[in-house]
Amino acid sequence: MITTINQLKADDLRGKKVLVRVDFNVPIKDGKVSDDYRIERALPTIKFLRDNGAKLLLISHIETKDVEMPTLRPVFDLLSQQLSLSFTEDCFSDEGRQGIEMLEDGEVILFENIRRYEGEKANDPEFASKLAALADMYVNDAFAVSHREHASIVGVPQHLPHYAGLLLSDEIKHLGISDSTPHPFLFILGGAKFETKLPLIEKFLDRADKMFIGGALANDLLKLKGVDVKESLVSSMSGIVTTSLSAIVSNPKIMLPEDLVWDGDKIMDAGPKDIEALRPHIMGAKYILWNGPLGDYEKGFKEGTIALSKLIGQSSADSVVGGGDTLASIKELGLMDEFTFISTGGGAMLEFLLKGTLIGVEALEK
Ligand code: 3PG
């Protein structure tokens, strides 16, 4: 049984030091946060705890491609515009500890990138207990990293009373596919990493009424169907015919792109006819689940994903989407409000859909 923070009373929180694991792993451009969706979604938990008199210790990681150990300073700069908070480089230094001790009720400190400590990714028990010793309670509001067996996700809750934050609990509620999920149910899966997503295709083939597979993911299946994909990106499994793969390509629920957009020898996107073919399914669906772009978004092949976002935006179905590039296209188009739920998770969303839980969620049940 997981307890969410809004089940607690103000007396449970007032004056308590609460270690809040958030996911502020957001993109940074020119020293500034370029997409604040994850930060925005963490605010209700931060404000709830703050307004109930807790002393907040915010911990997060951040990763960028170009810097070995990036800083959360740009996140601090942005958050400072919304709430008053301080920043500590090292929560274990004398200065850091003093800062924590001097916190008044309702005050907030953001710690520097938790992955600066080796113990975090290694899930070192000693590191977890040292981190836990800084606080009285632990809250996980970092859905997007809750598939990682890291100290601040699974280690710390072993030492402290632990709770789910409002975002984490919202993600669990919306991504939990059950018998009461409405039908027709359309599942759209794009992006790459065929090996990772194959179990998801297998699982949802039973549950969904229709499944469109796009992105590089589709290339393996197109190849199996005899389409010459030339130099297109395929997985290491490509060409290996298994019973499961044969069953997938021949299943009438499966739709693959046919109006292929090529760049030289490579398939890069789904074309307008594919989006049109999806139209009746999108308009007739009661529930749409979508993860991953239809084209190579990073290389600028955004058309298919954008057209799909617009079309889903017009449907009256419950629509649940997630994944970084998918989110980027929805934001770019100002369609955020058209979707029922936008997950903050990428890998975490996929893993949650597959398993119905995450290691970080299980850690709150114990
Ligand atoms: C994400 O962006 O998917 C999460 O923040 C997890 O980040 P990671 O893949 O670096 O663990």
mmCIF file of C-alpha atoms and ligand atoms in Angstrom:
data_model
loop_
_atom_site.group_PDB
_atom_site.id
_atom_site.type_symbol
_atom_site.label_atom_id
_atom_site.label_comp_id
_atom_site.label_asym_id
_atom_site.label_seq_id
_atom_site.Cartn_x
_atom_site.Cartn_y
_atom_site.Cartn_z
ATOM 1 C CA MET A 1 0.000 0.000 0.000
ATOM 2 C CA ILE A 2 1.463 3.337 -1.025
ATOM 3 C CA THR A 3 0.627 6.491 0.902
ATOM 4 C CA THR A 4 0.484 9.699 -1.101
ATOM 5 C CA ILE A 5 1.413 12.971 0.594
ATOM 6 C CA ASN A 6 -2.095 14.381 0.374
ATOM 7 C CA GLN A 7 -3.230 11.603 2.711
ATOM 8 C CA LEU A 8 -1.000 13.107 5.412
ATOM 9 C CA LYS A 9 -2.138 15.749 7.871
ATOM 10 C CA ALA A 10 -0.427 19.109 8.294
ATOM 11 C CA ASP A 11 0.778 17.944 11.718
ATOM 12 C CA ASP A 12 2.595 15.018 10.064
ATOM 13 C CA LEU A 13 4.548 17.500 7.955
ATOM 14 C CA ARG A 14 5.031 20.709 9.910
ATOM 15 C CA GLY A 15 8.666 21.199 10.889
ATOM 16 C CA LYS A 16 9.727 17.885 9.279
ATOM 17 C CA LYS A 17 12.731 17.694 6.985
ATOM 18 C CA VAL A 18 11.443 15.988 3.846
ATOM 19 C CA LEU A 19 13.827 14.594 1.258
ATOM 20 C CA VAL A 20 11.957 14.940 -2.020
ATOM 21 C CA ARG A 21 13.316 13.032 -5.027
ATOM 22 C CA VAL A 22 12.240 14.919 -8.142
ATOM 23 C CA ASP A 23 13.290 14.475 -11.772
ATOM 24 C CA PHE A 24 14.711 17.770 -13.000
ATOM 25 C CA ASN A 25 16.628 16.029 -15.775
ATOM 26 C CA VAL A 26 15.541 18.658 -18.287
ATOM 27 C CA PRO A 27 17.141 19.869 -21.517
ATOM 28 C CA ILE A 28 19.473 22.867 -21.189
ATOM 29 C CA LYS A 29 20.281 25.256 -24.028
ATOM 30 C CA ASP A 30 22.743 28.155 -23.647
ATOM 31 C CA GLY A 31 22.754 27.731 -19.881
ATOM 32 C CA LYS A 32 18.954 27.880 -19.633
ATOM 33 C CA VAL A 33 16.217 25.283 -19.214
ATOM 34 C CA SER A 34 14.695 24.815 -22.661
ATOM 35 C CA ASP A 35 11.770 22.614 -21.612
ATOM 36 C CA ASP A 36 10.362 23.037 -18.119
ATOM 37 C CA TYR A 37 7.546 20.455 -18.282
ATOM 38 C CA ARG A 38 9.068 18.161 -15.642
ATOM 39 C CA ILE A 39 9.716 21.116 -13.327
ATOM 40 C CA GLU A 40 6.208 22.431 -13.745
ATOM 41 C CA ARG A 41 4.766 18.994 -12.950
ATOM 42 C CA ALA A 42 6.810 18.749 -9.745
ATOM 43 C CA LEU A 43 5.509 22.066 -8.409
ATOM 44 C CA PRO A 44 2.223 20.812 -6.891
ATOM 45 C CA THR A 45 4.145 18.442 -4.596
ATOM 46 C CA ILE A 46 6.698 21.090 -3.658
ATOM 47 C CA LYS A 47 3.983 23.637 -2.926
ATOM 48 C CA PHE A 48 1.841 21.151 -0.995
ATOM 49 C CA LEU A 49 4.730 20.213 1.299
ATOM 50 C CA ARG A 50 5.882 23.799 1.655
ATOM 51 C CA ASP A 51 2.393 25.093 2.440
ATOM 52 C CA ASN A 52 2.051 22.428 5.101
ATOM 53 C CA GLY A 53 5.165 23.663 6.858
ATOM 54 C CA ALA A 54 7.662 20.977 5.809
ATOM 55 C CA LYS A 55 11.345 21.799 5.267
ATOM 56 C CA LEU A 56 12.152 20.603 1.763
ATOM 57 C CA LEU A 57 15.384 19.042 0.574
ATOM 58 C CA LEU A 58 15.029 18.614 -3.182
ATOM 59 C CA ILE A 59 17.232 16.063 -4.894
ATOM 60 C CA SER A 60 17.516 15.364 -8.608
ATOM 61 C CA HIS A 61 19.928 14.213 -11.256
ATOM 62 C CA ILE A 62 20.629 15.885 -14.574
ATOM 63 C CA GLU A 63 22.406 14.479 -17.627
ATOM 64 C CA THR A 64 23.378 16.219 -20.855
ATOM 65 C CA LYS A 65 25.174 14.797 -23.866
ATOM 66 C CA ASP A 66 27.968 17.365 -23.989
ATOM 67 C CA VAL A 67 28.943 17.846 -20.307
ATOM 68 C CA GLU A 68 30.291 15.036 -18.184
ATOM 69 C CA MET A 69 28.751 16.188 -14.931
ATOM 70 C CA PRO A 70 26.188 18.916 -15.588
ATOM 71 C CA THR A 71 24.854 21.282 -12.961
ATOM 72 C CA LEU A 72 21.318 21.923 -11.753
ATOM 73 C CA ARG A 73 22.046 25.690 -11.540
ATOM 74 C CA PRO A 74 19.842 26.523 -14.560
ATOM 75 C CA VAL A 75 16.995 24.634 -12.859
ATOM 76 C CA PHE A 76 17.639 26.600 -9.662
ATOM 77 C CA ASP A 77 17.548 29.881 -11.642
ATOM 78 C CA LEU A 78 14.210 28.955 -13.148
ATOM 79 C CA LEU A 79 12.681 27.663 -9.913
ATOM 80 C CA SER A 80 13.795 30.821 -8.095
ATOM 81 C CA GLN A 81 11.374 32.758 -10.283
ATOM 82 C CA GLN A 82 8.504 30.696 -8.864
ATOM 83 C CA LEU A 83 9.474 30.076 -5.270
ATOM 84 C CA SER A 84 12.067 31.154 -2.797
ATOM 85 C CA LEU A 85 14.739 28.514 -2.372
ATOM 86 C CA SER A 86 18.471 28.080 -1.824
ATOM 87 C CA PHE A 87 21.055 25.883 -3.530
ATOM 88 C CA THR A 88 23.737 23.690 -2.034
ATOM 89 C CA GLU A 89 26.739 22.296 -3.896
ATOM 90 C CA ASP A 90 27.400 19.595 -1.338
ATOM 91 C CA CYS A 91 24.764 18.561 1.147
ATOM 92 C CA PHE A 92 27.328 16.638 3.202
ATOM 93 C CA SER A 93 29.778 19.530 3.670
ATOM 94 C CA ASP A 94 29.696 21.561 6.914
ATOM 95 C CA GLU A 95 28.129 24.420 5.007
ATOM 96 C CA GLY A 96 25.549 22.139 3.399
ATOM 97 C CA ARG A 97 24.596 20.546 6.731
ATOM 98 C CA GLN A 98 24.401 23.943 8.381
ATOM 99 C CA GLY A 99 22.075 25.154 5.610
ATOM 100 C CA ILE A 100 19.791 22.182 6.253
ATOM 101 C CA GLU A 101 19.811 22.739 10.026
ATOM 102 C CA MET A 102 18.916 26.403 9.595
ATOM 103 C CA LEU A 103 15.877 25.749 7.388
ATOM 104 C CA GLU A 104 12.654 27.302 8.679
ATOM 105 C CA ASP A 105 9.286 25.603 8.166
ATOM 106 C CA GLY A 106 8.211 25.916 4.518
ATOM 107 C CA GLU A 107 11.718 26.649 3.232
ATOM 108 C CA VAL A 108 13.318 24.775 0.339
ATOM 109 C CA ILE A 109 16.879 23.772 -0.619
ATOM 110 C CA LEU A 110 17.840 22.282 -3.973
ATOM 111 C CA PHE A 111 20.872 19.983 -3.891
ATOM 112 C CA GLU A 112 23.346 19.872 -6.770
ATOM 113 C CA ASN A 113 23.151 16.938 -9.257
ATOM 114 C CA ILE A 114 22.942 13.834 -7.061
ATOM 115 C CA ARG A 115 24.867 11.804 -9.665
ATOM 116 C CA ARG A 116 27.982 13.746 -8.619
ATOM 117 C CA TYR A 117 28.194 11.172 -5.842
ATOM 118 C CA GLU A 118 29.310 7.751 -7.037
ATOM 119 C CA GLY A 119 27.058 6.049 -4.506
ATOM 120 C CA GLU A 120 23.915 7.252 -6.268
ATOM 121 C CA LYS A 121 24.073 5.163 -9.438
ATOM 122 C CA ALA A 122 25.850 2.332 -7.631
ATOM 123 C CA ASN A 123 22.972 2.246 -5.141
ATOM 124 C CA ASP A 124 25.577 2.111 -2.402
ATOM 125 C CA PRO A 125 23.795 1.267 0.884
ATOM 126 C CA GLU A 126 26.156 3.487 2.878
ATOM 127 C CA PHE A 127 25.459 6.438 0.611
ATOM 128 C CA ALA A 128 21.719 5.823 0.842
ATOM 129 C CA SER A 129 21.823 5.779 4.627
ATOM 130 C CA LYS A 130 23.963 8.957 4.693
ATOM 131 C CA LEU A 131 21.442 10.686 2.443
ATOM 132 C CA ALA A 132 18.521 9.443 4.517
ATOM 133 C CA ALA A 133 20.176 10.733 7.710
ATOM 134 C CA LEU A 134 19.690 14.286 6.446
ATOM 135 C CA ALA A 135 15.898 14.043 6.709
ATOM 136 C CA ASP A 136 12.892 12.783 8.673
ATOM 137 C CA MET A 137 10.783 11.635 5.729
ATOM 138 C CA TYR A 138 11.164 10.683 2.068
ATOM 139 C CA VAL A 139 8.916 11.518 -0.871
ATOM 140 C CA ASN A 140 9.363 10.125 -4.369
ATOM 141 C CA ASP A 141 7.933 12.421 -7.017
ATOM 142 C CA ALA A 142 10.416 11.391 -9.713
ATOM 143 C CA PHE A 143 8.370 9.032 -11.865
ATOM 144 C CA ALA A 144 10.668 9.487 -14.872
ATOM 145 C CA VAL A 145 13.663 7.959 -13.075
ATOM 146 C CA SER A 146 11.807 5.430 -10.923
ATOM 147 C CA HIS A 147 12.891 2.595 -13.216
ATOM 148 C CA ARG A 148 16.477 3.090 -12.025
ATOM 149 C CA GLU A 149 17.836 1.101 -9.108
ATOM 150 C CA HIS A 150 19.630 4.122 -7.686
ATOM 151 C CA ALA A 151 20.241 5.092 -4.060
ATOM 152 C CA SER A 152 17.853 8.049 -4.020
ATOM 153 C CA ILE A 153 15.107 5.925 -5.584
ATOM 154 C CA VAL A 154 15.312 2.552 -3.846
ATOM 155 C CA GLY A 155 17.939 2.936 -1.093
ATOM 156 C CA VAL A 156 16.696 5.949 0.855
ATOM 157 C CA PRO A 157 13.093 4.721 1.347
ATOM 158 C CA GLN A 158 14.478 1.735 3.278
ATOM 159 C CA HIS A 159 15.564 4.127 6.011
ATOM 160 C CA LEU A 160 12.759 6.673 6.231
ATOM 161 C CA PRO A 161 8.966 6.810 6.328
ATOM 162 C CA HIS A 162 8.227 7.018 2.612
ATOM 163 C CA TYR A 163 5.453 8.503 0.491
ATOM 164 C CA ALA A 164 4.489 9.104 -3.117
ATOM 165 C CA GLY A 165 4.354 12.659 -4.395
ATOM 166 C CA LEU A 166 1.381 13.998 -6.341
ATOM 167 C CA LEU A 167 3.042 13.639 -9.755
ATOM 168 C CA LEU A 168 4.143 10.064 -9.117
ATOM 169 C CA SER A 169 0.666 9.113 -8.004
ATOM 170 C CA ASP A 170 -0.890 10.846 -11.042
ATOM 171 C CA GLU A 171 1.412 8.938 -13.412
ATOM 172 C CA ILE A 172 0.521 5.622 -11.785
ATOM 173 C CA LYS A 173 -3.179 6.437 -12.071
ATOM 174 C CA HIS A 174 -3.053 7.392 -15.747
ATOM 175 C CA LEU A 175 -0.619 4.782 -17.025
ATOM 176 C CA GLY A 176 -2.236 1.846 -15.286
ATOM 177 C CA ILE A 177 -3.898 -0.084 -18.112
ATOM 178 C CA SER A 178 -6.651 -2.294 -16.744
ATOM 179 C CA ASP A 179 -9.831 -4.094 -17.732
ATOM 180 C CA SER A 180 -11.655 -0.790 -17.367
ATOM 181 C CA THR A 181 -9.497 0.941 -19.990
ATOM 182 C CA PRO A 182 -12.001 2.084 -22.643
ATOM 183 C CA HIS A 183 -12.235 0.519 -26.120
ATOM 184 C CA PRO A 184 -11.611 0.975 -28.995
ATOM 185 C CA PHE A 185 -8.055 1.278 -27.711
ATOM 186 C CA LEU A 186 -5.456 2.508 -30.204
ATOM 187 C CA PHE A 187 -1.783 2.079 -29.319
ATOM 188 C CA ILE A 188 0.816 4.045 -31.279
ATOM 189 C CA LEU A 189 4.433 3.197 -30.749
ATOM 190 C CA GLY A 190 7.341 4.937 -32.465
ATOM 191 C CA GLY A 191 11.005 5.734 -31.908
ATOM 192 C CA ALA A 192 13.835 3.218 -32.060
ATOM 193 C CA LYS A 193 15.136 0.400 -29.803
ATOM 194 C CA PHE A 194 13.170 -2.504 -31.268
ATOM 195 C CA GLU A 195 14.583 -5.010 -28.778
ATOM 196 C CA THR A 196 13.375 -2.925 -25.821
ATOM 197 C CA LYS A 197 9.938 -2.282 -27.238
ATOM 198 C CA LEU A 198 9.170 -5.732 -28.645
ATOM 199 C CA PRO A 199 7.834 -7.064 -25.302
ATOM 200 C CA LEU A 200 5.522 -4.060 -25.189
ATOM 201 C CA ILE A 201 4.206 -4.819 -28.676
ATOM 202 C CA GLU A 202 3.646 -8.437 -27.637
ATOM 203 C CA LYS A 203 1.844 -7.409 -24.457
ATOM 204 C CA PHE A 204 -0.410 -4.797 -26.029
ATOM 205 C CA LEU A 205 -1.349 -6.857 -29.036
ATOM 206 C CA ASP A 206 -3.814 -8.593 -26.719
ATOM 207 C CA ARG A 207 -5.114 -5.471 -25.048
ATOM 208 C CA ALA A 208 -5.305 -2.899 -27.835
ATOM 209 C CA ASP A 209 -7.769 -3.019 -30.707
ATOM 210 C CA LYS A 210 -5.364 -1.449 -33.173
ATOM 211 C CA MET A 211 -1.635 -0.790 -33.046
ATOM 212 C CA PHE A 212 0.334 1.542 -35.307
ATOM 213 C CA ILE A 213 4.066 0.962 -35.234
ATOM 214 C CA GLY A 214 6.186 3.755 -36.657
ATOM 215 C CA GLY A 215 9.693 5.174 -36.349
ATOM 216 C CA ALA A 216 12.775 3.023 -36.788
ATOM 217 C CA LEU A 217 10.835 0.407 -34.876
ATOM 218 C CA ALA A 218 8.741 -0.275 -37.966
ATOM 219 C CA ASN A 219 11.781 -0.998 -40.144
ATOM 220 C CA ASP A 220 12.387 -4.442 -38.671
ATOM 221 C CA LEU A 221 8.766 -5.390 -39.292
ATOM 222 C CA LEU A 222 8.693 -3.881 -42.791
ATOM 223 C CA LYS A 223 11.777 -5.911 -43.626
ATOM 224 C CA LEU A 224 10.084 -9.062 -42.365
ATOM 225 C CA LYS A 225 7.173 -8.277 -44.644
ATOM 226 C CA GLY A 226 9.549 -8.192 -47.585
ATOM 227 C CA VAL A 227 9.913 -4.406 -47.977
ATOM 228 C CA ASP A 228 13.425 -3.445 -49.098
ATOM 229 C CA VAL A 229 14.415 -1.065 -46.285
ATOM 230 C CA LYS A 230 17.886 -0.553 -47.847
ATOM 231 C CA GLU A 231 20.169 1.232 -45.384
ATOM 232 C CA SER A 232 17.419 2.170 -42.900
ATOM 233 C CA LEU A 233 18.084 1.798 -39.197
ATOM 234 C CA VAL A 234 17.193 -1.713 -38.062
ATOM 235 C CA SER A 235 17.871 -3.555 -34.818
ATOM 236 C CA SER A 236 20.387 -6.303 -34.173
ATOM 237 C CA MET A 237 17.428 -8.718 -34.296
ATOM 238 C CA SER A 238 16.639 -7.700 -37.833
ATOM 239 C CA GLY A 239 16.273 -10.618 -40.240
ATOM 240 C CA ILE A 240 15.763 -13.155 -37.448
ATOM 241 C CA VAL A 241 12.333 -14.638 -37.959
ATOM 242 C CA THR A 242 10.743 -15.805 -34.715
ATOM 243 C CA THR A 243 7.243 -17.146 -34.131
ATOM 244 C CA SER A 244 6.401 -14.033 -32.191
ATOM 245 C CA LEU A 245 7.581 -11.692 -34.959
ATOM 246 C CA SER A 246 5.722 -13.620 -37.639
ATOM 247 C CA ALA A 247 2.597 -13.451 -35.485
ATOM 248 C CA ILE A 248 3.035 -9.697 -35.121
ATOM 249 C CA VAL A 249 3.441 -8.895 -38.814
ATOM 250 C CA SER A 250 0.510 -11.065 -39.800
ATOM 251 C CA ASN A 251 -1.807 -9.771 -37.059
ATOM 252 C CA PRO A 252 -4.597 -7.648 -38.564
ATOM 253 C CA LYS A 253 -4.430 -5.295 -35.574
ATOM 254 C CA ILE A 254 -0.974 -4.130 -36.651
ATOM 255 C CA MET A 255 -0.594 -1.127 -38.957
ATOM 256 C CA LEU A 256 2.777 -0.197 -40.385
ATOM 257 C CA PRO A 257 3.727 2.908 -42.377
ATOM 258 C CA GLU A 258 3.404 2.475 -46.129
ATOM 259 C CA ASP A 259 3.815 6.032 -47.368
ATOM 260 C CA LEU A 260 7.492 5.964 -46.478
ATOM 261 C CA VAL A 261 9.511 9.198 -46.435
ATOM 262 C CA TRP A 262 13.058 8.457 -47.596
ATOM 263 C CA ASP A 263 16.289 10.385 -47.238
ATOM 264 C CA GLY A 264 18.557 8.670 -49.734
ATOM 265 C CA ASP A 265 18.621 5.005 -48.756
ATOM 266 C CA LYS A 266 17.041 5.504 -45.366
ATOM 267 C CA ILE A 267 13.435 5.562 -44.220
ATOM 268 C CA MET A 268 13.050 8.677 -42.072
ATOM 269 C CA ASP A 269 9.347 9.249 -41.440
ATOM 270 C CA ALA A 270 5.767 8.205 -42.072
ATOM 271 C CA GLY A 271 4.074 10.155 -44.851
ATOM 272 C CA PRO A 272 0.701 11.987 -45.067
ATOM 273 C CA LYS A 273 -1.144 8.922 -46.421
ATOM 274 C CA ASP A 274 -0.190 6.998 -43.289
ATOM 275 C CA ILE A 275 -1.634 9.725 -41.102
ATOM 276 C CA GLU A 276 -4.811 9.686 -43.209
ATOM 277 C CA ALA A 277 -5.008 5.908 -42.823
ATOM 278 C CA LEU A 278 -4.877 6.453 -39.075
ATOM 279 C CA ARG A 279 -7.624 9.089 -39.089
ATOM 280 C CA PRO A 280 -10.662 6.750 -38.727
ATOM 281 C CA HIS A 281 -8.938 4.814 -35.959
ATOM 282 C CA ILE A 282 -8.033 7.994 -34.088
ATOM 283 C CA MET A 283 -11.493 9.480 -34.484
ATOM 284 C CA GLY A 284 -13.205 6.223 -33.513
ATOM 285 C CA ALA A 285 -10.952 5.480 -30.533
ATOM 286 C CA LYS A 286 -12.031 5.944 -26.947
ATOM 287 C CA TYR A 287 -8.498 5.539 -25.649
ATOM 288 C CA ILE A 288 -5.207 6.381 -27.368
ATOM 289 C CA LEU A 289 -1.829 5.540 -25.904
ATOM 290 C CA TRP A 290 1.175 6.990 -27.734
ATOM 291 C CA ASN A 291 4.910 6.835 -27.117
ATOM 292 C CA GLY A 292 7.723 7.702 -29.497
ATOM 293 C CA PRO A 293 8.010 9.835 -32.651
ATOM 294 C CA LEU A 294 7.126 8.530 -36.104
ATOM 295 C CA GLY A 295 10.201 10.004 -37.760
ATOM 296 C CA ASP A 296 13.832 10.742 -36.987
ATOM 297 C CA TYR A 297 12.955 13.834 -34.987
ATOM 298 C CA GLU A 298 16.538 14.805 -34.164
ATOM 299 C CA LYS A 299 17.415 14.916 -37.863
ATOM 300 C CA GLY A 300 14.441 17.186 -38.535
ATOM 301 C CA PHE A 301 11.959 14.589 -39.822
ATOM 302 C CA LYS A 302 9.105 15.906 -37.699
ATOM 303 C CA GLU A 303 6.215 16.067 -40.169
ATOM 304 C CA GLY A 304 4.623 12.706 -39.386
ATOM 305 C CA THR A 305 4.811 13.251 -35.616
ATOM 306 C CA ILE A 306 3.407 16.770 -35.915
ATOM 307 C CA ALA A 307 0.518 15.665 -38.149
ATOM 308 C CA LEU A 308 -0.250 12.831 -35.737
ATOM 309 C CA SER A 309 -0.236 15.209 -32.735
ATOM 310 C CA LYS A 310 -2.685 17.501 -34.509
ATOM 311 C CA LEU A 311 -5.004 14.658 -35.389
ATOM 312 C CA ILE A 312 -5.023 13.189 -31.884
ATOM 313 C CA GLY A 313 -5.662 16.722 -30.621
ATOM 314 C CA GLN A 314 -8.921 16.709 -32.636
ATOM 315 C CA SER A 315 -10.201 13.410 -31.275
ATOM 316 C CA SER A 316 -12.421 13.078 -28.235
ATOM 317 C CA ALA A 317 -10.618 9.954 -27.005
ATOM 318 C CA ASP A 318 -8.770 9.844 -23.692
ATOM 319 C CA SER A 319 -5.239 10.379 -24.905
ATOM 320 C CA VAL A 320 -2.130 9.461 -22.964
ATOM 321 C CA VAL A 321 1.264 10.332 -24.424
ATOM 322 C CA GLY A 322 4.880 10.306 -23.362
ATOM 323 C CA GLY A 323 8.493 10.251 -24.488
ATOM 324 C CA GLY A 324 10.796 13.253 -24.985
ATOM 325 C CA ASP A 325 10.397 13.887 -28.742
ATOM 326 C CA THR A 326 6.677 13.189 -28.701
ATOM 327 C CA LEU A 327 6.332 15.773 -25.969
ATOM 328 C CA ALA A 328 8.502 18.233 -27.916
ATOM 329 C CA SER A 329 6.175 18.050 -30.931
ATOM 330 C CA ILE A 330 3.083 18.574 -28.793
ATOM 331 C CA LYS A 331 4.703 21.563 -27.108
ATOM 332 C CA GLU A 332 5.889 23.046 -30.379
ATOM 333 C CA LEU A 333 2.304 22.978 -31.621
ATOM 334 C CA GLY A 334 0.786 24.338 -28.437
ATOM 335 C CA LEU A 335 -1.303 21.172 -28.153
ATOM 336 C CA MET A 336 -0.481 20.353 -24.533
ATOM 337 C CA ASP A 337 -4.043 20.987 -23.369
ATOM 338 C CA GLU A 338 -5.536 18.712 -26.020
ATOM 339 C CA PHE A 339 -4.216 15.574 -24.355
ATOM 340 C CA THR A 340 -5.764 13.927 -21.331
ATOM 341 C CA PHE A 341 -2.414 13.068 -19.805
ATOM 342 C CA ILE A 342 1.195 13.736 -20.739
ATOM 343 C CA SER A 343 3.659 11.508 -18.958
ATOM 344 C CA THR A 344 6.965 12.945 -17.756
ATOM 345 C CA GLY A 345 8.554 9.549 -18.357
ATOM 346 C CA GLY A 346 10.447 8.220 -21.341
ATOM 347 C CA GLY A 347 12.017 4.877 -20.461
ATOM 348 C CA ALA A 348 10.066 4.851 -17.204
ATOM 349 C CA MET A 349 6.756 5.147 -19.044
ATOM 350 C CA LEU A 350 7.597 2.199 -21.295
ATOM 351 C CA GLU A 351 8.707 0.075 -18.374
ATOM 352 C CA PHE A 352 5.636 0.961 -16.354
ATOM 353 C CA LEU A 353 3.370 0.038 -19.266
ATOM 354 C CA LEU A 354 5.141 -3.263 -19.603
ATOM 355 C CA LYS A 355 5.336 -4.286 -15.955
ATOM 356 C CA GLY A 356 2.551 -2.270 -14.366
ATOM 357 C CA THR A 357 5.044 -1.029 -11.780
ATOM 358 C CA LEU A 358 8.597 0.291 -11.366
ATOM 359 C CA ILE A 359 11.336 -0.545 -8.899
ATOM 360 C CA GLY A 360 10.991 2.911 -7.321
ATOM 361 C CA VAL A 361 7.249 2.447 -6.929
ATOM 362 C CA GLU A 362 7.762 -0.951 -5.305
ATOM 363 C CA ALA A 363 10.202 0.653 -2.869
ATOM 364 C CA LEU A 364 7.326 2.786 -1.558
ATOM 365 C CA GLU A 365 5.169 -0.277 -0.932
ATOM 366 C CA LYS A 366 7.534 -1.863 1.562
HETATM 367 C C1 3PG B 1 14.922 10.330 -18.207
HETATM 368 O O1 3PG B 1 15.198 11.417 -18.730
HETATM 369 O O2 3PG B 1 14.431 9.386 -18.857
HETATM 370 C C2 3PG B 1 15.116 10.185 -16.728
HETATM 371 O O3 3PG B 1 15.470 11.379 -16.124
HETATM 372 C C3 3PG B 1 16.131 9.117 -16.443
HETATM 373 O O4 3PG B 1 17.374 9.542 -16.875
HETATM 374 P P1 3PG B 1 18.532 8.484 -17.158
HETATM 375 O O5 3PG B 1 18.146 7.751 -18.395
HETATM 376 O O6 3PG B 1 19.792 9.308 -17.292
HETATM 377 O O7 3PG B 1 18.586 7.567 -15.968
#
